[in-house]
Structures are given as structure tokens and as C-alpha cells.
């Protein structure tokens, strides 16, 4: 099929690529999407990675290449070479890892190759946290004795019923591993068993609520002063915020309702180990989503493959440009808060007449699910 070219809007820049360099992993976390795949364990070919790096480096502005996706990037035998290639091309090189494979030798090699940021995922189990955190501490001590640059460190946790105690430890963990950022996501369930672990249900923030909407007796506007967030204050505020009211904290209005896609709004896209480009991580593969309210199938949408067409040509394809324009406007129905209908079982169509893929029921767009 032949495709024409449509120039992307000046503000419509590709700034970050999530690149899945492997589908292999040293762990078997129950919450991982790999359990609903029918794919082999495989690594991205070095030639594919080189194609991505050189093509991405040609885009204007600051750019970040994050090695992660749904496999453990430290499992790839060329991980150090990949980080070095990205850094030498002027890209900010990031890794999302569970940390269990982060030996001192590998860590020092990654730092020497130019690793800019390391995101430690701590959502699998307490046992893995107990293994990965000491790895990072040892690496930090080793790096202090050299002229090597210590990368930015962040923690990323997936919140579920069985690991709430881990959430309480994140502040102390951040201090131990010298992390400047803590990111927390809700669970994205792929089965009924996983849905039972989710800490959200039918009560989702009202979709489409304006940040300036007035409160009402059932959902009041709660305006809070600056707080020290002591244990006593936190418990009291938690009781006050039950039911998800409109919130102003200090001088900042907390927008709980308006939907926005973090991938499109922040200029991100995703590439799997084969080189397939998708607008976001959820559209890389067809997979089920089973929330406490309903079950549906999210079908994959690949714009094309970077081994067959240039990244710039794929980014400028008319159907992809049009998709990003629709998502920026987010003119999708409020599916999570609407009554069930036959259209919500997939992302193929919606009641507003949007073409595939539709995003009204996306939990990333609702702010419930976050990626690092």
C-alpha cells in the first residue's frame, strides 16, 4: 500500500521513544503483559537498533531513548553497546529495569557508556526489591570512587492490594538508592485475578470534567492549604478526599477528570523488538484489559516498521498525523464512566464515530496507569 506524506505540526515533535530491545525477562511477575502473549522470547537485532538510533537522532530538539517495554533490557547481550550508541548519537539514554541483574560490573559499564537515567521498577515483589536495592547501593558506592557520572535514578511502583506495604517504604527506598523521582501507577489488569488486585473499580474520576468545574454536595470542591503531610495529616486528608472530590492544593488545581494521552501530549512513541512502531505501549500488541467493571480487547496498531520505512516517514504518515491530532483534542466518549455497550469490548470504534484505534476507555489517558 502506498502512503502519502503529511508534515507534522511544528509543535508535534517526536521527543521520546520507548524501545523494547528484548521480550526476555529474568522474572515472572504475575502482573506482566507477557503472560497474555503468544510470542517467542527474542532480542532486537543490533542492525534494527542502529537504524532506530540514527533515524531518531535526525529529529530536531532534545530526545530521549528509553530501553524498556515488556522485557528486561539488562537481559540483552548488547545492552552496553546500545546505551553507548544512543549516547554517542546525542540521545538521552534511559533504562527501565527490575535491577536484579544489575551487577557492579554491568552497572559501571553502563555508566561509562553514557547512561543518563535508570528507572528501578519495584512493583513485582518484596523479594525482588530486597535483591535489586542492594545492587544499586553497591553500584553507587563504586561510582563514587571514580570519575564516572552517576545517572539520574527514579523509582517506579505499580500499586495493587498485595503490595500496599511497599508503597509505604518508597520514600526510604528513594533515599537508599539516591532516587530523585518516585512514580506510582495503578495496576493494568489482564485477567480477573489481576482485576481483584486493582485498587480502583467503578468509581473513576468523572471523564470530561473541566478543571474549573464547580463542586456540588455529592462531589465538593476541597481546597487545601500547603501541608507537612505528617502521618496524622495524611490520614485526615485521606478521609476528606474519599469519593474523589475536586481538589485545590495550595494554589494548584488538581485536575482529576480531564483525559489526556501522556504519549501523544509528550511526543512519545513505542517500538517493539521487531521494529514495529506504535503510537504508545498499549498499542504495540493485542491484549485483554479486565477491570473490575468490564472486560475488553485492545487491538494493536502498528504505523509501520522502521526496517522497511524511515522513522521520519512513519511519523509523517497522514493516518498517524491525523491520529495524534484526534488524541490531542481527546474527542472520545467517557467510556469508563458510561454504561456498558457493545462498542467498548474493543478499541475498534466508539459512539462518536472515531476511526480505529479509539482511546476513550484507555486508563493511561485517564491518569490511572502510568509508564516510567
Short mmCIF file of C-alpha atoms in Angstrom, two decimals:
data_model
loop_
_atom_site.label_atom_id
_atom_site.label_comp_id
_atom_site.label_asym_id
_atom_site.label_seq_id
_atom_site.Cartn_x
_atom_site.Cartn_y
_atom_site.Cartn_z
CA UNK A 1 0.00 0.00 0.00
CA UNK A 2 1.36 3.42 -0.91
CA UNK A 3 1.26 6.23 1.62
CA UNK A 4 1.41 9.95 1.08
CA UNK A 5 3.20 12.35 3.37
CA UNK A 6 1.73 14.94 5.69
CA UNK A 7 4.03 17.31 7.53
CA UNK A 8 3.59 17.17 11.29
CA UNK A 9 2.65 20.40 13.03
CA UNK A 10 5.65 22.39 14.40
CA UNK A 11 4.72 21.55 18.00
CA UNK A 12 4.11 17.91 17.07
CA UNK A 13 7.64 16.68 17.72
CA UNK A 14 8.91 13.19 18.47
CA UNK A 15 10.76 13.60 21.76
CA UNK A 16 10.87 10.16 23.33
CA UNK A 17 10.99 6.59 22.05
CA UNK A 18 10.17 3.60 24.24
CA UNK A 19 12.24 0.84 22.64
CA UNK A 20 11.67 -2.78 23.60
CA UNK A 21 15.04 -4.41 22.92
CA UNK A 22 14.01 -7.80 24.29
CA UNK A 23 10.96 -9.78 25.35
CA UNK A 24 13.06 -11.95 27.65
CA UNK A 25 12.96 -11.40 31.39
CA UNK A 26 14.68 -12.92 34.40
CA UNK A 27 11.45 -12.62 36.43
CA UNK A 28 7.93 -13.97 36.05
CA UNK A 29 5.80 -11.22 37.60
CA UNK A 30 2.11 -12.13 37.66
CA UNK A 31 1.08 -8.62 36.55
CA UNK A 32 3.19 -8.63 33.36
CA UNK A 33 1.57 -8.44 29.93
CA UNK A 34 3.92 -11.17 28.72
CA UNK A 35 1.54 -13.74 30.28
CA UNK A 36 -1.13 -12.98 27.66
CA UNK A 37 1.19 -13.10 24.64
CA UNK A 38 1.81 -15.87 22.17
CA UNK A 39 5.30 -14.69 21.22
CA UNK A 40 8.79 -16.13 21.48
CA UNK A 41 11.42 -14.75 23.82
CA UNK A 42 13.51 -12.69 21.43
CA UNK A 43 16.07 -9.88 21.24
CA UNK A 44 16.17 -6.88 18.94
CA UNK A 45 18.85 -7.23 16.26
CA UNK A 46 21.74 -4.76 16.54
CA UNK A 47 21.04 -3.64 12.97
CA UNK A 48 17.46 -2.72 13.90
CA UNK A 49 18.67 -0.76 16.92
CA UNK A 50 21.25 1.12 14.86
CA UNK A 51 18.54 2.04 12.36
CA UNK A 52 16.38 3.44 15.16
CA UNK A 53 19.22 5.42 16.76
CA UNK A 54 20.42 7.06 13.57
CA UNK A 55 16.91 7.89 12.40
CA UNK A 56 15.83 9.30 15.77
CA UNK A 57 18.98 11.43 16.05
CA UNK A 58 17.91 13.31 12.91
CA UNK A 59 14.77 14.67 14.61
CA UNK A 60 15.08 18.22 16.00
CA UNK A 61 15.31 19.15 19.67
CA UNK A 62 16.23 17.17 22.76
CA UNK A 63 15.40 13.48 22.53
CA UNK A 64 15.29 10.52 24.91
CA UNK A 65 15.65 6.84 24.06
CA UNK A 66 14.21 4.66 26.82
CA UNK A 67 15.12 0.96 26.79
CA UNK A 68 12.32 -0.93 28.46
CA UNK A 69 8.95 -2.13 27.24
CA UNK A 70 7.74 -5.54 28.38
CA UNK A 71 11.09 -7.30 28.72
CA UNK A 72 14.11 -6.80 30.99
CA UNK A 73 16.61 -4.72 28.97
CA UNK A 74 19.58 -5.94 31.02
CA UNK A 75 18.87 -9.40 29.56
CA UNK A 76 20.03 -8.20 26.13
CA UNK A 77 23.68 -9.18 25.47
CA UNK A 78 24.36 -5.87 23.67
CA UNK A 79 22.82 -3.60 26.32
CA UNK A 80 26.06 -1.69 26.98
CA UNK A 81 26.70 -1.23 23.25
CA UNK A 82 23.13 0.03 22.79
CA UNK A 83 23.48 2.62 25.56
CA UNK A 84 26.81 3.78 24.11
CA UNK A 85 25.36 4.08 20.60
CA UNK A 86 22.43 6.15 21.86
CA UNK A 87 24.68 8.45 23.92
CA UNK A 88 27.15 8.94 21.07
CA UNK A 89 24.24 9.90 18.80
CA UNK A 90 23.27 12.67 21.23
CA UNK A 91 20.24 10.88 22.67
CA UNK A 92 19.42 10.74 26.36
CA UNK A 93 19.76 7.04 27.20
CA UNK A 94 17.40 5.61 29.83
CA UNK A 95 16.86 2.09 31.14
CA UNK A 96 13.83 0.70 32.98
CA UNK A 97 14.92 -2.35 34.95
CA UNK A 98 13.91 -4.56 37.85
CA UNK A 99 17.53 -4.29 38.99
CA UNK A 100 18.05 -7.97 39.79
CA UNK A 101 20.68 -8.34 37.03
CA UNK A 102 22.44 -5.07 37.85
CA UNK A 103 25.85 -6.30 38.92
CA UNK A 104 28.60 -3.85 39.82
CA UNK A 105 30.49 -4.65 36.61
CA UNK A 106 27.45 -4.20 34.36
CA UNK A 107 26.39 -1.03 36.15
CA UNK A 108 29.82 0.59 35.84
CA UNK A 109 29.92 -0.34 32.16
CA UNK A 110 26.52 1.29 31.59
CA UNK A 111 27.62 4.46 33.40
CA UNK A 112 30.81 4.54 31.35
CA UNK A 113 28.76 4.11 28.16
CA UNK A 114 26.78 7.24 28.95
CA UNK A 115 23.63 6.08 30.75
CA UNK A 116 21.66 9.20 31.65
CA UNK A 117 18.78 7.76 33.70
CA UNK A 118 17.99 4.49 35.45
CA UNK A 119 14.41 3.72 36.44
CA UNK A 120 14.15 0.98 39.05
CA UNK A 121 10.84 -0.89 38.85
CA UNK A 122 9.86 -2.10 42.32
CA UNK A 123 6.36 -3.39 41.71
CA UNK A 124 6.87 -7.14 41.39
CA UNK A 125 7.56 -8.42 44.90
CA UNK A 126 9.27 -7.65 48.20
CA UNK A 127 11.87 -10.34 47.44
CA UNK A 128 12.95 -8.63 44.22
CA UNK A 129 13.16 -5.27 45.95
CA UNK A 130 15.42 -6.81 48.59
CA UNK A 131 17.70 -8.03 45.80
CA UNK A 132 17.71 -5.03 43.46
CA UNK A 133 18.11 -2.24 46.04
CA UNK A 134 21.43 -3.63 47.43
CA UNK A 135 22.65 -3.97 43.82
CA UNK A 136 22.05 -0.28 43.23
CA UNK A 137 23.61 0.69 46.56
CA UNK A 138 26.79 -1.23 45.75
CA UNK A 139 26.90 0.37 42.32
CA UNK A 140 26.56 3.84 43.83
CA UNK A 141 29.43 3.22 46.23
CA UNK A 142 31.59 2.01 43.37
CA UNK A 143 30.74 5.01 41.19
CA UNK A 144 31.67 7.44 43.98
CA UNK A 145 35.26 6.24 43.79
CA UNK A 146 35.62 7.02 40.09
CA UNK A 147 35.28 9.99 37.77
CA UNK A 148 32.21 8.35 36.26
CA UNK A 149 28.96 10.30 36.17
CA UNK A 150 26.15 8.94 38.36
CA UNK A 151 22.91 8.78 36.34
CA UNK A 152 19.58 10.18 37.43
CA UNK A 153 17.70 7.49 39.37
CA UNK A 154 13.91 7.11 39.67
CA UNK A 155 11.64 4.57 41.34
CA UNK A 156 8.55 3.23 39.62
CA UNK A 157 5.96 1.18 41.51
CA UNK A 158 2.73 -0.49 40.45
CA UNK A 159 0.08 -0.18 43.12
CA UNK A 160 -2.02 -3.23 43.97
CA UNK A 161 -3.73 -4.62 47.05
CA UNK A 162 -0.98 -7.08 47.89
CA UNK A 163 1.89 -4.56 47.81
CA UNK A 164 0.46 -1.56 49.64
CA UNK A 165 3.15 -2.03 52.36
CA UNK A 166 5.80 -1.49 49.65
CA UNK A 167 4.24 1.88 48.84
CA UNK A 168 4.83 2.98 52.42
CA UNK A 169 8.54 2.18 52.00
CA UNK A 170 9.12 4.12 48.77
CA UNK A 171 10.38 7.29 50.45
CA UNK A 172 13.02 5.39 52.42
CA UNK A 173 13.91 3.31 49.33
CA UNK A 174 14.39 6.51 47.32
CA UNK A 175 16.88 7.78 49.91
CA UNK A 176 18.77 4.49 49.90
CA UNK A 177 19.22 4.41 46.09
CA UNK A 178 19.56 8.20 45.70
CA UNK A 179 16.38 8.44 43.59
CA UNK A 180 15.06 11.92 42.87
CA UNK A 181 11.70 10.80 41.49
CA UNK A 182 9.03 8.36 42.65
CA UNK A 183 6.40 7.34 40.10
CA UNK A 184 3.37 5.26 41.13
CA UNK A 185 0.92 3.63 38.73
CA UNK A 186 -2.26 1.70 39.23
CA UNK A 187 -2.32 -1.88 38.01
CA UNK A 188 -3.45 -2.58 34.43
CA UNK A 189 -5.18 -5.97 34.79
CA UNK A 190 -5.09 -8.59 32.04
CA UNK A 191 -7.19 -11.20 33.89
CA UNK A 192 -9.94 -11.45 36.50
CA UNK A 193 -7.38 -12.49 39.10
CA UNK A 194 -5.39 -9.33 38.41
CA UNK A 195 -8.56 -7.21 38.45
CA UNK A 196 -9.16 -8.34 42.03
CA UNK A 197 -5.80 -6.74 42.92
CA UNK A 198 -6.74 -3.36 41.43
CA UNK A 199 -7.29 -0.52 43.89
CA UNK A 200 -9.93 1.14 41.72
CA UNK A 201 -13.31 -0.01 40.50
CA UNK A 202 -16.45 1.53 39.08
CA UNK A 203 -15.75 4.83 40.88
CA UNK A 204 -13.47 6.57 38.39
CA UNK A 205 -12.98 10.33 38.10
CA UNK A 206 -15.76 11.85 36.03
CA UNK A 207 -14.46 11.98 32.47
CA UNK A 208 -14.51 15.34 30.76
CA UNK A 209 -14.79 17.34 33.99
CA UNK A 210 -13.41 20.83 33.46
CA UNK A 211 -10.58 21.88 35.78
CA UNK A 212 -12.73 24.91 36.63
CA UNK A 213 -15.93 22.95 37.27
CA UNK A 214 -17.82 23.90 40.42
CA UNK A 215 -18.30 21.37 43.19
CA UNK A 216 -21.60 20.03 44.45
CA UNK A 217 -22.77 18.36 47.68
CA UNK A 218 -22.02 14.89 46.28
CA UNK A 219 -18.61 15.83 44.85
CA UNK A 220 -17.48 19.02 46.61
CA UNK A 221 -14.51 21.16 45.69
CA UNK A 222 -11.97 20.66 48.50
CA UNK A 223 -9.42 23.48 48.82
CA UNK A 224 -6.41 22.52 50.94
CA UNK A 225 -3.56 24.65 52.26
CA UNK A 226 0.08 23.66 51.99
CA UNK A 227 0.60 20.68 54.31
CA UNK A 228 3.51 19.00 56.03
CA UNK A 229 1.87 15.62 55.32
CA UNK A 230 2.62 14.09 58.70
CA UNK A 231 1.06 10.71 59.43
CA UNK A 232 -1.87 12.33 61.24
CA UNK A 233 -2.43 14.91 58.49
CA UNK A 234 -2.22 12.29 55.76
CA UNK A 235 -4.87 10.10 57.40
CA UNK A 236 -7.20 13.05 57.92
CA UNK A 237 -6.77 14.31 54.35
CA UNK A 238 -7.29 10.79 53.01
CA UNK A 239 -10.68 10.65 54.72
CA UNK A 240 -11.57 14.11 53.38
CA UNK A 241 -10.68 13.12 49.79
CA UNK A 242 -12.66 9.85 49.79
CA UNK A 243 -15.03 9.84 46.85
CA UNK A 244 -12.60 11.77 44.62
CA UNK A 245 -13.78 15.37 45.01
CA UNK A 246 -12.42 18.33 43.06
CA UNK A 247 -9.15 19.38 44.74
CA UNK A 248 -7.08 22.54 45.03
CA UNK A 249 -3.78 22.06 46.88
CA UNK A 250 -2.17 25.35 47.81
CA UNK A 251 -2.54 27.43 44.63
CA UNK A 252 -2.73 24.45 42.28
CA UNK A 253 -5.96 22.96 40.97
CA UNK A 254 -5.63 19.17 40.71
CA UNK A 255 -7.36 18.09 37.52
CA UNK A 256 -8.83 14.65 38.29
CA UNK A 257 -11.21 14.39 35.38
CA UNK A 258 -9.92 15.75 32.09
CA UNK A 259 -8.43 12.99 29.93
CA UNK A 260 -5.14 13.41 28.08
CA UNK A 261 -2.78 10.92 26.44
CA UNK A 262 0.70 11.07 28.01
CA UNK A 263 2.26 9.53 24.90
CA UNK A 264 0.88 11.93 22.30
CA UNK A 265 0.94 15.02 24.52
CA UNK A 266 4.59 14.42 25.44
CA UNK A 267 5.75 13.45 21.94
CA UNK A 268 6.33 9.76 22.67
CA UNK A 269 6.06 6.58 20.61
CA UNK A 270 6.97 2.91 21.08
CA UNK A 271 8.92 0.34 19.05
CA UNK A 272 8.91 -3.42 19.66
CA UNK A 273 11.84 -5.80 19.20
CA UNK A 274 10.89 -6.44 15.55
CA UNK A 275 10.98 -2.72 14.72
CA UNK A 276 7.23 -2.14 14.64
CA UNK A 277 6.29 1.46 15.51
CA UNK A 278 3.13 2.15 17.54
CA UNK A 279 1.84 5.43 19.00
CA UNK A 280 2.11 4.05 22.54
CA UNK A 281 2.99 0.98 24.57
CA UNK A 282 -0.65 -0.23 24.83
CA UNK A 283 -0.96 -0.37 21.02
CA UNK A 284 2.19 -2.45 20.50
CA UNK A 285 0.26 -5.71 20.95
CA UNK A 286 -3.30 -7.00 21.09
CA UNK A 287 -4.13 -7.79 24.71
CA UNK A 288 -7.08 -8.08 27.09
CA UNK A 289 -7.87 -5.48 29.73
CA UNK A 290 -10.03 -6.77 32.58
CA UNK A 291 -11.00 -4.04 35.04
CA UNK A 292 -13.34 -4.54 37.99
CA UNK A 293 -16.08 -3.16 35.75
CA UNK A 294 -15.65 -4.84 32.35
CA UNK A 295 -13.51 -6.93 30.00
CA UNK A 296 -12.31 -5.67 26.64
CA UNK A 297 -9.70 -6.32 23.97
CA UNK A 298 -7.20 -3.63 22.98
CA UNK A 299 -6.10 -4.35 19.43
CA UNK A 300 -2.63 -3.44 18.26
CA UNK A 301 -1.97 -0.69 15.72
CA UNK A 302 1.41 -0.56 14.03
CA UNK A 303 2.08 2.50 11.90
CA UNK A 304 4.81 0.57 10.11
CA UNK A 305 8.24 -0.97 10.60
CA UNK A 306 11.45 1.04 10.91
CA UNK A 307 13.35 -1.63 8.96
CA UNK A 308 11.06 -1.10 5.96
CA UNK A 309 10.37 2.66 6.10
CA UNK A 310 12.27 5.53 7.67
CA UNK A 311 11.21 6.72 11.12
CA UNK A 312 10.61 10.21 9.74
CA UNK A 313 8.34 8.85 7.01
CA UNK A 314 6.39 6.79 9.53
CA UNK A 315 5.99 9.77 11.88
CA UNK A 316 4.64 11.85 8.96
CA UNK A 317 2.17 9.32 7.55
CA UNK A 318 -1.23 11.01 7.16
CA UNK A 319 -3.12 8.47 9.24
CA UNK A 320 -0.64 8.79 12.10
CA UNK A 321 -0.66 12.60 11.99
CA UNK A 322 -4.48 12.54 12.00
CA UNK A 323 -4.48 10.13 14.94
CA UNK A 324 -2.24 12.42 17.00
CA UNK A 325 -4.50 15.38 16.21
CA UNK A 326 -7.58 13.44 17.41
CA UNK A 327 -5.83 12.35 20.58
CA UNK A 328 -4.62 15.86 21.41
CA UNK A 329 -8.23 17.04 21.23
CA UNK A 330 -9.31 13.84 23.04
CA UNK A 331 -12.77 13.98 21.48
CA UNK A 332 -13.58 10.48 22.69
CA UNK A 333 -16.60 9.36 24.72
CA UNK A 334 -16.22 8.94 28.51
CA UNK A 335 -16.28 5.15 28.29
CA UNK A 336 -15.04 4.35 31.83
CA UNK A 337 -17.99 6.21 33.36
CA UNK A 338 -20.60 5.30 30.77
CA UNK A 339 -23.00 2.39 30.74
CA UNK A 340 -21.72 -0.73 29.01
CA UNK A 341 -22.41 -1.02 25.30
CA UNK A 342 -21.28 -3.31 22.50
CA UNK A 343 -18.68 -0.79 21.29
CA UNK A 344 -16.50 -0.88 24.42
CA UNK A 345 -15.49 -4.54 24.00
CA UNK A 346 -12.65 -3.41 21.68
CA UNK A 347 -10.89 -0.20 20.66
CA UNK A 348 -12.07 -0.51 17.06
CA UNK A 349 -14.91 2.06 17.16
CA UNK A 350 -16.82 4.33 19.51
CA UNK A 351 -20.19 6.08 19.69
CA UNK A 352 -18.66 9.38 18.50
CA UNK A 353 -17.74 7.82 15.17
CA UNK A 354 -13.97 7.91 15.67
CA UNK A 355 -11.95 5.53 13.48
CA UNK A 356 -9.70 2.77 14.82
CA UNK A 357 -7.92 2.97 17.18
CA UNK A 358 -10.19 4.70 19.69
CA UNK A 359 -8.95 5.85 23.09
CA UNK A 360 -11.99 6.71 25.21
CA UNK A 361 -11.53 3.69 27.51
CA UNK A 362 -7.74 3.99 27.88
CA UNK A 363 -6.63 4.01 31.50
CA UNK A 364 -3.37 5.73 30.55
CA UNK A 365 -5.43 8.61 29.19
CA UNK A 366 -7.42 8.73 32.44
CA UNK A 367 -4.27 9.04 34.53
CA UNK A 368 -4.80 5.75 36.38
CA UNK A 369 -1.98 3.87 34.67
CA UNK A 370 1.44 5.46 34.19
CA UNK A 371 4.59 4.28 32.49
CA UNK A 372 8.03 5.41 33.74
#
